[in-house]
Coordinates of C-alpha atoms and ligand atoms in Angstrom, one line a residue:
X1 CA -20.9 -37.4 -13.5
X2 CA -20.0 -35.4 -10.4
X3 CA -22.3 -34.7 -7.6
X4 CA -23.9 -31.3 -7.7
X5 CA -22.9 -30.5 -4.1
X6 CA -19.9 -32.6 -3.2
X7 CA -18.3 -32.5 0.2
X8 CA -15.4 -30.1 0.1
X9 CA -13.3 -31.3 -2.8
X10 CA -10.4 -29.1 -1.8
X11 CA -9.6 -30.8 1.6
X12 CA -5.9 -31.6 2.2
X13 CA -2.6 -29.8 1.8
X14 CA -3.0 -29.5 -2.0
X15 CA -5.1 -26.6 -3.0
X16 CA -6.8 -28.2 -6.0
X17 CA -10.1 -30.0 -6.5
X18 CA -9.8 -33.7 -5.9
X19 CA -12.8 -34.7 -7.9
X20 CA -14.8 -33.7 -10.9
X21 CA -17.2 -30.8 -10.2
X22 CA -19.8 -29.3 -12.5
X23 CA -19.9 -25.6 -13.1
X24 CA -23.1 -23.6 -12.6
X25 CA -25.8 -24.3 -15.1
X26 CA -25.2 -22.4 -18.3
X27 CA -28.5 -20.6 -18.4
X28 CA -27.6 -18.9 -15.1
X29 CA -25.3 -16.8 -17.3
X30 CA -27.9 -15.4 -19.6
X31 CA -31.5 -16.2 -18.5
X32 CA -33.3 -12.9 -17.5
X33 CA -35.4 -14.7 -14.9
X34 CA -32.3 -16.1 -13.2
X35 CA -30.7 -12.6 -13.4
X36 CA -33.6 -11.3 -11.5
X37 CA -33.0 -13.9 -8.8
X38 CA -29.4 -12.8 -8.5
X39 CA -30.3 -9.1 -8.3
X40 CA -32.6 -9.8 -5.4
X41 CA -30.4 -12.3 -3.5
X42 CA -26.9 -11.1 -4.3
X43 CA -26.7 -7.5 -5.6
X44 CA -29.4 -6.1 -3.4
X45 CA -28.4 -8.1 -0.3
X46 CA -24.6 -7.7 -0.1
X47 CA -22.4 -4.7 0.4
X48 CA -21.6 -3.2 -3.0
X49 CA -18.6 -0.9 -3.6
X50 CA -19.4 2.5 -5.0
X51 CA -16.5 4.8 -5.0
X52 CA -13.6 6.3 -3.0
X53 CA -14.6 8.6 -0.1
X54 CA -12.5 11.4 -1.6
X55 CA -14.8 11.3 -4.7
X56 CA -17.1 13.3 -2.3
X57 CA -14.4 15.6 -1.1
X58 CA -16.5 18.6 0.0
X59 CA -19.5 18.9 2.1
X60 CA -22.7 18.9 -0.1
X61 CA -20.9 17.0 -2.9
X62 CA -22.9 14.1 -4.4
X63 CA -22.7 11.2 -6.8
X64 CA -25.4 9.1 -8.4
X65 CA -25.1 5.4 -9.2
X66 CA -27.2 2.7 -10.8
X67 CA -26.7 -0.2 -8.4
X68 CA -27.8 -3.0 -10.7
X69 CA -31.1 -1.4 -11.4
X70 CA -31.5 0.7 -8.3
X71 CA -31.0 4.5 -8.4
X72 CA -28.7 5.7 -5.6
X73 CA -27.8 9.1 -4.4
X74 CA -24.6 9.3 -2.3
X75 CA -23.7 12.6 -0.7
X76 CA -21.6 14.1 2.0
X77 CA -23.7 16.2 4.4
X78 CA -22.9 19.5 6.0
X79 CA -21.3 17.7 9.0
X80 CA -19.0 15.7 6.7
X81 CA -20.9 12.4 7.0
X82 CA -21.4 10.2 3.9
X83 CA -25.1 9.2 3.5
X84 CA -26.9 7.3 0.8
X85 CA -30.6 7.4 -0.3
X86 CA -32.6 6.0 -3.1
X87 CA -32.5 8.7 -5.7
X88 CA -36.3 9.0 -5.8
X89 CA -38.5 11.8 -4.7
X90 CA -41.2 10.8 -2.2
X91 CA -43.8 12.7 -4.2
X92 CA -44.0 10.8 -7.5
X93 CA -40.7 9.2 -7.6
X94 CA -38.6 11.5 -9.8
X95 CA -34.9 11.1 -9.7
X96 CA -33.7 14.0 -7.5
X97 CA -30.2 14.4 -9.0
X98 CA -29.7 13.9 -12.7
X99 CA -26.0 14.3 -13.0
X100 CA -23.4 11.6 -12.2
X101 CA -21.7 14.0 -9.7
X102 CA -21.9 17.5 -8.5
X103 CA -22.4 19.8 -5.6
X104 CA -25.8 20.5 -4.0
X105 CA -26.8 24.1 -3.1
X106 CA -27.0 25.2 0.5
X107 CA -30.7 25.1 0.1
X108 CA -30.6 21.3 0.0
X109 CA -31.9 18.8 -2.5
X110 CA -34.7 20.2 -4.7
X111 CA -36.7 17.8 -6.8
X112 CA -36.5 18.9 -10.5
X113 CA -40.2 17.9 -11.1
X114 CA -42.4 19.7 -8.5
X115 CA -39.7 21.2 -6.3
X116 CA -40.2 19.3 -3.1
X117 CA -37.1 20.2 -1.0
X118 CA -35.1 17.9 1.2
X119 CA -32.3 18.4 3.8
X120 CA -29.1 16.5 3.4
X121 CA -30.2 14.1 6.1
X122 CA -33.1 13.1 3.9
X123 CA -35.8 14.8 5.8
X124 CA -38.4 16.6 3.7
X125 CA -38.1 20.3 4.4
X126 CA -40.6 22.0 2.3
X127 CA -43.4 21.4 -0.2
X128 CA -44.1 24.4 -2.5
X129 CA -47.9 24.8 -2.4
X130 CA -48.5 28.5 -3.1
X131 CA -50.5 28.7 0.2
X132 CA -53.0 26.0 -0.8
X133 CA -53.6 23.3 1.8
X134 CA -52.3 19.7 1.3
X135 CA -52.4 16.5 3.3
X136 CA -48.8 15.3 3.1
X137 CA -47.2 14.6 6.5
X138 CA -43.9 16.4 6.0
X139 CA -42.4 14.9 9.2
X140 CA -42.9 11.3 7.9
X141 CA -41.8 11.8 4.3
X142 CA -38.1 11.5 4.3
X143 CA -36.0 10.0 1.5
X144 CA -35.6 6.2 1.7
X145 CA -32.2 5.7 3.4
X146 CA -29.5 3.2 2.4
X147 CA -26.9 1.7 4.7
X148 CA -23.4 3.0 3.9
X149 CA -20.0 2.0 5.3
X150 CA -16.5 3.4 4.6
X151 CA -13.7 0.9 4.9
X152 CA -10.2 2.5 4.6
X153 CA -11.4 5.1 2.1
X154 CA -13.7 2.8 0.1
X155 CA -17.4 3.5 0.3
X156 CA -19.9 0.6 0.2
X157 CA -23.7 0.5 0.2
X158 CA -26.1 -2.2 1.2
X159 CA -29.7 -2.1 0.0
X160 CA -30.8 -4.7 2.5
X161 CA -29.8 -2.7 5.6
X162 CA -26.8 -3.2 7.7
X163 CA -27.3 -6.7 9.2
X164 CA -24.4 -8.1 7.4
X165 CA -21.0 -6.8 8.5
X166 CA -18.8 -5.5 5.8
X167 CA -16.2 -8.1 6.8
X168 CA -18.6 -10.9 5.8
X169 CA -18.0 -10.0 2.2
X170 CA -14.3 -10.1 2.2
X171 CA -12.1 -13.0 1.4
X172 CA -9.8 -12.8 4.3
X173 CA -9.2 -10.9 7.5
X174 CA -8.7 -7.3 6.7
X175 CA -5.9 -6.7 9.2
X176 CA -3.5 -8.2 6.7
X177 CA -3.8 -5.0 4.7
X178 CA -3.1 -2.6 7.6
X179 CA 0.4 -1.8 6.4
X180 CA -0.9 -0.3 3.2
X181 CA -1.9 3.3 3.8
X182 CA -5.2 2.9 1.9
X183 CA -6.9 6.0 3.3
X184 CA -4.4 8.4 1.9
X185 CA -4.1 7.0 -1.6
X186 CA -5.3 9.0 -4.5
X187 CA -6.7 8.0 -7.9
X188 CA -4.0 8.6 -10.6
X189 CA -5.7 6.9 -13.5
X190 CA -9.2 5.5 -14.1
X191 CA -10.6 3.2 -16.8
X192 CA -14.2 2.3 -17.3
X193 CA -15.1 -0.5 -19.6
X194 CA -18.1 -2.6 -20.5
X195 CA -17.7 -6.3 -21.1
X196 CA -20.3 -8.4 -22.9
X197 CA -20.5 -11.1 -20.3
X198 CA -22.4 -12.1 -17.3
X199 CA -20.8 -10.7 -14.1
X200 CA -20.1 -14.3 -12.8
X201 CA -18.0 -15.0 -15.9
X202 CA -15.7 -12.1 -14.9
X203 CA -15.3 -13.4 -11.4
X204 CA -14.7 -16.9 -12.5
X205 CA -11.9 -15.7 -14.7
X206 CA -10.5 -13.7 -11.8
X207 CA -10.4 -16.8 -9.7
X208 CA -8.1 -19.0 -11.8
X209 CA -4.8 -18.7 -13.7
X210 CA -5.2 -21.7 -15.9
X211 CA -5.8 -19.2 -18.7
X212 CA -2.6 -17.2 -17.9
X213 CA -0.1 -18.9 -20.1
X214 CA -2.2 -18.5 -23.2
X215 CA -3.8 -15.1 -22.5
X216 CA -1.3 -13.0 -20.5
X217 CA 2.2 -13.0 -22.0
X218 CA 3.2 -9.8 -20.1
X219 CA 1.9 -11.0 -16.8
X220 CA 3.5 -14.4 -16.9
X221 CA 6.8 -12.7 -17.5
X222 CA 6.6 -10.8 -14.3
X223 CA 5.0 -13.5 -12.2
X224 CA 6.7 -16.8 -13.2
X225 CA 4.4 -19.2 -11.3
X226 CA 1.5 -18.0 -13.5
X227 CA 3.4 -19.5 -16.5
X228 CA 2.5 -22.8 -15.0
X229 CA -1.2 -22.0 -15.0
X230 CA -1.4 -21.9 -11.3
X231 CA -1.6 -19.2 -8.7
X232 CA 0.5 -20.5 -5.8
X233 CA 2.9 -23.2 -4.7
X234 CA 0.2 -25.6 -3.3
X235 CA -1.8 -25.6 -6.5
X236 CA 0.7 -28.3 -7.7
X237 CA -0.2 -31.7 -6.2
X238 CA 3.6 -32.4 -6.2
X239 CA 4.5 -29.1 -4.5
X240 CA 6.5 -30.9 -1.7
X241 CA 9.1 -31.9 -4.3
X242 CA 9.9 -28.3 -5.0
X243 CA 9.2 -26.9 -1.5
X244 CA 12.8 -26.0 -0.8
X245 CA 13.5 -24.4 -4.2
X246 CA 14.2 -20.7 -3.9
X247 CA 12.6 -19.9 -7.3
X248 CA 9.5 -17.8 -8.0
X249 CA 8.5 -20.3 -10.7
X250 CA 7.7 -22.7 -7.8
X251 CA 7.2 -20.4 -4.8
X252 CA 5.3 -17.5 -6.4
X253 CA 6.2 -13.9 -6.2
X254 CA 7.8 -11.6 -8.8
X255 CA 10.6 -12.6 -11.1
X256 CA 14.1 -11.8 -9.9
X257 CA 14.8 -8.1 -10.0
X258 CA 11.2 -7.1 -10.3
X259 CA 9.5 -5.1 -7.6
X260 CA 6.0 -4.4 -8.9
X261 CA 3.5 -5.0 -11.7
X262 CA 4.7 -2.5 -14.3
X263 CA 6.0 -2.6 -17.9
X264 CA 9.6 -3.0 -16.8
X265 CA 8.8 -4.7 -13.4
X266 CA 10.3 -1.7 -11.6
X267 CA 8.4 0.2 -8.9
X268 CA 7.5 3.8 -9.4
X269 CA 9.4 4.9 -6.3
X270 CA 7.7 6.2 -3.1
X271 CA 7.1 2.6 -2.0
X272 CA 4.9 2.0 1.1
X273 CA 7.2 2.3 4.0
X274 CA 5.6 -0.1 6.5
X275 CA 5.4 -3.3 4.4
X276 CA 7.2 -6.4 5.7
X277 CA 10.0 -8.1 3.8
X278 CA 7.8 -11.0 2.8
X279 CA 5.1 -8.6 1.6
X280 CA 7.6 -6.9 -0.6
X281 CA 9.1 -10.2 -1.8
X282 CA 5.7 -11.5 -2.9
X283 CA 4.9 -8.2 -4.6
X284 CA 1.1 -8.7 -5.1
X285 CA -1.7 -9.3 -2.7
X286 CA -5.5 -9.6 -3.3
X287 CA -8.4 -8.4 -1.4
X288 CA -11.8 -9.6 -2.6
X289 CA -15.3 -8.4 -1.7
X290 CA -18.0 -10.2 -3.6
X291 CA -19.9 -9.4 -5.7
X292 CA -18.4 -6.0 -6.6
X293 CA -14.9 -5.2 -5.6
X294 CA -11.3 -6.4 -5.5
X295 CA -8.0 -4.8 -4.9
X296 CA -4.5 -5.8 -6.0
X297 CA -2.0 -4.3 -3.6
X298 CA 1.7 -3.8 -4.6
X299 CA 4.6 -2.1 -3.0
X300 CA 4.1 1.2 -4.7
X301 CA 0.4 1.3 -5.8
X302 CA -2.9 -0.3 -5.4
X303 CA -5.4 -1.2 -8.2
X304 CA -9.1 -1.1 -7.3
X305 CA -11.6 -2.8 -9.6
X306 CA -15.4 -2.2 -9.2
X307 CA -17.6 -4.8 -10.9
X308 CA -21.3 -4.0 -11.5
X309 CA -23.8 -6.1 -13.4
X310 CA -25.5 -4.1 -16.1
X311 CA -27.7 -6.8 -17.4
X312 CA -27.7 -10.6 -17.8
X313 CA -25.0 -10.4 -20.4
X314 CA -23.2 -7.1 -19.7
X315 CA -20.8 -6.1 -16.9
X316 CA -19.2 -2.8 -16.2
X317 CA -15.7 -2.5 -14.8
X318 CA -14.3 0.7 -13.2
X319 CA -10.6 0.3 -12.6
X320 CA -8.8 2.9 -10.5
X321 CA -5.0 3.0 -9.9
X322 CA -4.3 4.5 -6.5
X323 CA -1.0 6.1 -5.6
X324 CA 0.5 8.0 -2.6
X325 CA 0.2 11.7 -3.2
X326 CA 4.0 12.1 -3.4
X327 CA 4.1 9.7 -6.4
X328 CA 1.5 11.8 -8.3
X329 CA 3.4 15.0 -7.4
X330 CA 6.7 13.7 -8.6
X331 CA 7.4 14.8 -12.2
X332 CA 10.0 12.1 -12.5
X333 CA 7.4 9.3 -12.1
X334 CA 5.4 8.0 -15.1
X335 CA 2.4 6.2 -13.5
X336 CA 1.4 4.8 -16.9
X337 CA 4.2 2.3 -16.5
X338 CA 2.0 0.6 -13.9
X339 CA -1.4 1.5 -15.4
X340 CA -0.6 0.4 -18.9
X341 CA 0.7 -2.9 -17.7
X342 CA -2.4 -4.0 -15.8
X343 CA -4.8 -2.3 -18.3
X344 CA -3.4 -4.7 -20.9
X345 CA -4.0 -7.6 -18.5
X346 CA -7.6 -6.4 -18.0
X347 CA -8.1 -6.1 -21.8
X348 CA -6.9 -9.6 -22.3
X349 CA -9.2 -10.9 -19.5
X350 CA -12.2 -9.0 -21.0
X351 CA -11.6 -10.6 -24.4
X352 CA -11.7 -14.2 -23.0
X353 CA -14.7 -13.4 -20.8
X354 CA -16.6 -12.4 -23.9
X355 CA -15.6 -15.6 -25.6
X356 CA -16.8 -17.6 -22.6
X357 CA -20.1 -15.8 -22.6
X358 CA -20.8 -16.6 -26.3
X359 CA -20.1 -20.3 -26.0
X360 CA -22.4 -20.6 -23.0
X361 CA -25.4 -20.2 -25.3
X362 CA -24.6 -23.5 -27.0
X363 CA -27.7 -25.6 -26.3
X364 CA -26.0 -28.9 -25.5
X365 CA -23.6 -27.2 -23.1
X366 CA -25.9 -27.3 -20.1
X367 CA -23.0 -26.9 -17.8
X368 CA -19.2 -27.2 -17.9
X369 CA -16.7 -28.9 -15.6
X370 CA -13.9 -27.6 -13.4
X371 CA -10.2 -28.5 -13.6
X372 CA -8.3 -29.1 -10.3
X373 CA -6.6 -25.7 -10.6
X374 CA -10.1 -24.0 -10.6
X375 CA -10.7 -24.5 -6.9
X376 CA -11.4 -20.9 -6.3
X377 CA -13.9 -20.9 -9.2
X378 CA -15.6 -23.7 -7.3
X379 CA -15.6 -21.6 -4.1
X380 CA -17.1 -18.7 -5.9
X381 CA -19.8 -20.8 -7.4
X382 CA -20.6 -22.2 -4.0
X383 CA -20.9 -18.6 -2.7
X384 CA -23.3 -17.9 -5.5
X385 CA -25.4 -21.0 -4.7
X386 CA -25.4 -20.2 -1.0
X387 CA -26.4 -16.6 -1.7
X388 CA -29.3 -17.7 -3.9
X389 CA -30.5 -19.8 -1.0
X390 CA -30.3 -23.2 -2.8
X391 CA -29.0 -25.9 -0.6
Ligands
LIG1 S1 -41.8 14.0 -8.1 FE1 -40.6 15.2 -6.8 S2 -41.7 16.9 -6.4 FE2 -43.0 15.8 -7.7
LIG2 FE1 -6.5 -13.2 -16.4

């Protein structure tokens, strides 16, 4: 039996786990009481991705969100600043905006219940009272604010306030993505889907490629090293034996002749001009912001996936394919060559996530165990444990 908290089992120049490690307890994936713990310590503490900044293109435009059970109102004020509030009137709590998106009138935010009126900075402006006196201190009755940050065109909210920096949530230093012009990219295609699994099941699947040979026939054709059930060169304990082979099967990267993730492996044109030769050669880069967001960056487009827990056993994905405006304006480009390719991969992942969720209910399966290749699953599970405050 492995220890519950081993010292780092990934030490050394081989990426993989060097000892047997248990997974998280199975009931953490379906128990409503545990889900409540995770809402409070993870979803309502960390930065959570909401949408692209250009989804609020005009001043006074708004969007509403359900941030894992919390109603959120995101808006762009008259000065162009993006702000977020709880979507709850200070009178008796009614949701102020009912629609998923729209544009507020110049008169501000008017509660649909008893018509309290707020400015776009959240201050209460007016209480309709027909001239009768009341005792509400208007100056102290602003909407409850929520911390918001915009990173390179991506809007995040943090219900716990802004003590945590946005960078704390990302997997790596963000400067490595400076050569991708993320701010100017535009959504060309969007897919929203619900998966019947706990949100952690989704992330664990994201963090390993052991399933790739059996699950992703299209992907392993374009990324040969995935055929081996590993993600990169050093996932193989014997990687030194093939260190000088110039072959993507061993070194990672796209198959020969391919330039991006698309149905024919060919980029859509209008490639990002500033990428280095090695960034082009690898052809895919990951940016991860737990618990809600990851990007896959290619030479010609970027895929953004937002993950939100809907309940203990349901997860919502919103996937957006981002392109430079010139790609979307080019009638010769069919963006679905890229979108259909990764949509299929996501579909395949969704199916195995649902299988994993079903089996976790088996009473004797109190926990599982991790293979050496699942070192990033272990890291994710450690992040969950740390966030929950267990030792
Ligand atoms: S609940 Fe908003 S005005 Fe009454
Ligand atoms: Fe997968």
